[in-house]
mmCIF file of N, CA and C in Angstrom:
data_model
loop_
_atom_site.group_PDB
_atom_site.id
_atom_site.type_symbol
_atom_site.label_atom_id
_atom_site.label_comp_id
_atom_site.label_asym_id
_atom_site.label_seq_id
_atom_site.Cartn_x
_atom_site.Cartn_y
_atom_site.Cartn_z
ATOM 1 N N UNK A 23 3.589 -0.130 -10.903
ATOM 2 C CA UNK A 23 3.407 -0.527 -9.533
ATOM 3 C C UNK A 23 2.086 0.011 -8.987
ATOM 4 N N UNK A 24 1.701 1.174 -9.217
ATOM 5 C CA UNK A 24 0.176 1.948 -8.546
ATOM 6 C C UNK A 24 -0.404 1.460 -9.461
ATOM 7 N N UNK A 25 -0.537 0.667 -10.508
ATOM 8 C CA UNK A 25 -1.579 -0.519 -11.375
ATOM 9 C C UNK A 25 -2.328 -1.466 -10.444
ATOM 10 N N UNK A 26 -0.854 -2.017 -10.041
ATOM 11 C CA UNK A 26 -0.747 -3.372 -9.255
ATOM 12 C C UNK A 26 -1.428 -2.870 -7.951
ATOM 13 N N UNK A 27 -1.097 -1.915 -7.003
ATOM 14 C CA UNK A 27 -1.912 -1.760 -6.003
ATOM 15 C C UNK A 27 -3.395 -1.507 -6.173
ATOM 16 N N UNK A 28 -3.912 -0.835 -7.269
ATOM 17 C CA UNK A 28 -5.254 -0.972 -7.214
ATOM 18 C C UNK A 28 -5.815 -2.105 -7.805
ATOM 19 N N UNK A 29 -5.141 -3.040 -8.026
ATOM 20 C CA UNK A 29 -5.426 -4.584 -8.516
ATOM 21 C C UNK A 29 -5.470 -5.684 -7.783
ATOM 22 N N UNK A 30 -4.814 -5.052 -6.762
ATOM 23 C CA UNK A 30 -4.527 -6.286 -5.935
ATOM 24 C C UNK A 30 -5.622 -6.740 -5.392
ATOM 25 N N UNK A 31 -5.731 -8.275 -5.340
ATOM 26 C CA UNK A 31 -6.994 -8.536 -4.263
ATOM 27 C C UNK A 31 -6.588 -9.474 -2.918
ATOM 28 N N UNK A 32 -7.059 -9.499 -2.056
ATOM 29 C CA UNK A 32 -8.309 -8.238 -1.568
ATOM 30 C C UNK A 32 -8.193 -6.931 -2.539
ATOM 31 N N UNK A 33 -8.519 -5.958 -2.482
ATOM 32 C CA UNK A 33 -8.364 -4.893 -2.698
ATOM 33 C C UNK A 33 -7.633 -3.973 -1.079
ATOM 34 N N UNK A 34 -6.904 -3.431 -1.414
ATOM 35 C CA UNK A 34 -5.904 -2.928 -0.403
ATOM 36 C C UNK A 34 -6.759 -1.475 0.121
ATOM 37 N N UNK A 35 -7.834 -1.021 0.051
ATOM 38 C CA UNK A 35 -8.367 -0.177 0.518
ATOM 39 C C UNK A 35 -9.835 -0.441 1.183
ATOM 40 N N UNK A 36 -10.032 -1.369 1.240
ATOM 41 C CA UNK A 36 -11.529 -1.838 1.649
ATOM 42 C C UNK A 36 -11.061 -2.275 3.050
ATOM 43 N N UNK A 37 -10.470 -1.237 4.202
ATOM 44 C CA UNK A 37 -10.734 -1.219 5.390
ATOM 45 C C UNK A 37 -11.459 -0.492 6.306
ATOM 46 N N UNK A 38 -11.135 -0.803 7.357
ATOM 47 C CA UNK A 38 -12.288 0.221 8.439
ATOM 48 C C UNK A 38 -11.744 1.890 8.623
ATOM 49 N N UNK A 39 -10.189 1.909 8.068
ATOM 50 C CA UNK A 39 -9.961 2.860 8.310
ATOM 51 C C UNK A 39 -8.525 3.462 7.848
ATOM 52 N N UNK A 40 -7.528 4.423 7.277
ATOM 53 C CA UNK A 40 -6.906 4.986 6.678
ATOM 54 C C UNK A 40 -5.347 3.848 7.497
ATOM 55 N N UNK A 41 -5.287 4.174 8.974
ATOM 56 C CA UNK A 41 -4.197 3.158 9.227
ATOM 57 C C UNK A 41 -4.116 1.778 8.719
ATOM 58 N N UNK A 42 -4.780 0.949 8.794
ATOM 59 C CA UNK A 42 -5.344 -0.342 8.531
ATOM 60 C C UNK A 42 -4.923 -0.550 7.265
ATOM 61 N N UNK A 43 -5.363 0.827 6.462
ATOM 62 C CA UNK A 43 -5.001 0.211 4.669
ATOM 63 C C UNK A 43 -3.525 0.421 4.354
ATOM 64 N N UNK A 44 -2.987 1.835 5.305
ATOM 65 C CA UNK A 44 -1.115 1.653 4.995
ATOM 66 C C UNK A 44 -0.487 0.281 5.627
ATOM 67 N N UNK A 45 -0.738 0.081 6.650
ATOM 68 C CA UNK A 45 0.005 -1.197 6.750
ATOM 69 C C UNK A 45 -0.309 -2.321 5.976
ATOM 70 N N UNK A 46 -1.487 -2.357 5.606
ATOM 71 C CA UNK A 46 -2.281 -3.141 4.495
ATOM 72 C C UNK A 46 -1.051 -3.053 2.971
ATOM 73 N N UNK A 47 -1.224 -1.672 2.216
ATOM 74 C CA UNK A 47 -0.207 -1.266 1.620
ATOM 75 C C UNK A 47 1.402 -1.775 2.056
ATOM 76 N N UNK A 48 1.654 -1.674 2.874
ATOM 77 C CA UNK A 48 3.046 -1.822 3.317
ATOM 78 C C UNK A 48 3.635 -3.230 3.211
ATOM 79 N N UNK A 49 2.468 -3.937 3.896
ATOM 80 C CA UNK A 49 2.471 -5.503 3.998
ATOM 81 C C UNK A 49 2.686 -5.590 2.439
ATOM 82 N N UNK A 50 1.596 -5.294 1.580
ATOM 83 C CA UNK A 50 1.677 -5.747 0.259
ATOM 84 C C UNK A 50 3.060 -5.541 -0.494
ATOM 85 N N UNK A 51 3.715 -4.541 -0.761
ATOM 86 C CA UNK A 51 4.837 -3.802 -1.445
ATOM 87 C C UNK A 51 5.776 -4.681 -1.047
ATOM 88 N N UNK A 52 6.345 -4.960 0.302
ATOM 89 C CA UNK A 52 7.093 -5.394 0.990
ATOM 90 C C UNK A 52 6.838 -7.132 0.124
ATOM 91 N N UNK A 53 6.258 -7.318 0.174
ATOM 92 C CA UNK A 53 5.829 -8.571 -0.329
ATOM 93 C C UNK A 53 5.850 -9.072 -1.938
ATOM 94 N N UNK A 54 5.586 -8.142 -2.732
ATOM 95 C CA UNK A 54 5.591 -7.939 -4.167
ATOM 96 C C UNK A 54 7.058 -7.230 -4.438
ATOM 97 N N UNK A 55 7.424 -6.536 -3.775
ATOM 98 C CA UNK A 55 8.567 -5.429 -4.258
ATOM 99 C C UNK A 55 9.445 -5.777 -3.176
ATOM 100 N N UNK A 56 10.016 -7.038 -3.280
ATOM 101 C CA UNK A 56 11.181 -7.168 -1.757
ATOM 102 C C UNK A 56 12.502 -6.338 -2.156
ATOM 103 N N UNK A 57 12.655 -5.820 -3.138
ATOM 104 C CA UNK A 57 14.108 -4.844 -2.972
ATOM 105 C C UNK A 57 13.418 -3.587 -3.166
ATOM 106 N N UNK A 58 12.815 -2.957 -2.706
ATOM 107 C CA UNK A 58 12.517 -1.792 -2.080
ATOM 108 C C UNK A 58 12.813 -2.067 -0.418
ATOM 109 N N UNK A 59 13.658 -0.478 0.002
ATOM 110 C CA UNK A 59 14.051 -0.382 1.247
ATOM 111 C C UNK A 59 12.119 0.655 2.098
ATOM 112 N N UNK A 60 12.758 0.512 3.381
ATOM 113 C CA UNK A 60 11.808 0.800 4.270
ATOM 114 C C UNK A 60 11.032 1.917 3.714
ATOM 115 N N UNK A 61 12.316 2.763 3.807
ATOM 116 C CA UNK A 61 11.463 3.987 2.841
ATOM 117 C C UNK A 61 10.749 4.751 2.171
ATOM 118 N N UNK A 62 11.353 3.908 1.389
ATOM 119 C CA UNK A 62 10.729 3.824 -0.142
ATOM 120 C C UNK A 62 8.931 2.493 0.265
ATOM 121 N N UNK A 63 8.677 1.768 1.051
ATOM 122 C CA UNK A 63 7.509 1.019 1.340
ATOM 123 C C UNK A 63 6.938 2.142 2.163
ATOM 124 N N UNK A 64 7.424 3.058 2.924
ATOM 125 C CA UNK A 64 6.377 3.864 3.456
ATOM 126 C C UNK A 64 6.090 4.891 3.082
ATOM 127 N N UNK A 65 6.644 5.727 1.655
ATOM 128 C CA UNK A 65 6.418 7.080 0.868
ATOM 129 C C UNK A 65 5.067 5.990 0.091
ATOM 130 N N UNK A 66 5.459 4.984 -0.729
ATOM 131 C CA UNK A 66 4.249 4.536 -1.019
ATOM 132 C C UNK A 66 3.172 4.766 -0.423
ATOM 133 N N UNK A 67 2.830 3.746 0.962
ATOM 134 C CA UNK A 67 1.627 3.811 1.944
ATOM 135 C C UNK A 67 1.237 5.022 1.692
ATOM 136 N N UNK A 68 2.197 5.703 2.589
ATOM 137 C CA UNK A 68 1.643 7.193 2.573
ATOM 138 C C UNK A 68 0.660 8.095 1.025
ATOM 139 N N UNK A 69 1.334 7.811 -0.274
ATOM 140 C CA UNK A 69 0.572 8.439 -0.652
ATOM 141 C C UNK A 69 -0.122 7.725 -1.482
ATOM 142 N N UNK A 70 -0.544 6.565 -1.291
ATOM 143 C CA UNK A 70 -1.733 5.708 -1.515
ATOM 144 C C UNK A 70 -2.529 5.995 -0.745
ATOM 145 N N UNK A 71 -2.885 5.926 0.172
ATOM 146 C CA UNK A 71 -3.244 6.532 1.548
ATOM 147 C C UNK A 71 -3.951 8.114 1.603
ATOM 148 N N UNK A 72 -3.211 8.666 0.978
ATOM 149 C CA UNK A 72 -3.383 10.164 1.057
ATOM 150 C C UNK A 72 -4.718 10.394 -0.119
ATOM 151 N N UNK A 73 -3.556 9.555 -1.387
ATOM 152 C CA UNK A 73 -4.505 9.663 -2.190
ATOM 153 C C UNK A 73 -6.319 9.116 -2.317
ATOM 154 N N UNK A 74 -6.479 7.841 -1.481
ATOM 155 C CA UNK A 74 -7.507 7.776 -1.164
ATOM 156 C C UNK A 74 -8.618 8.417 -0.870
ATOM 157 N N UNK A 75 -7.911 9.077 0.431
ATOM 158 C CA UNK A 75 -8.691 10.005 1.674
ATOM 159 C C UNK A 75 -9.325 11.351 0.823
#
């Protein structure tokens, strides 16, 4: 799955700014991974996100 997010295109980190790319992230997962609960789509963001920064 963290393959697929740095694969994805767009590319899910080429925003103006750290919020922008979790919901960016979130949107995506939610979208690719529909049986993942809320949760579990925002521990992702978060440390996609983190890991970026």
């Amino acid at each position: 799955m963290l393959v697929d997010l740095d694969a994805a295109t767009p590319p899910l980190w080429n925003t103006a700014n750290l919020q922008e790319m979790g919901n960016n992230v979130e949107r995506w997962v939610q979208e690719t991974y529909p049986e993942l609960d809320g949760h579990a789509v925002k521990a992702i963001a978060n440390s996609y996100t983190f890991s970026y920064k």
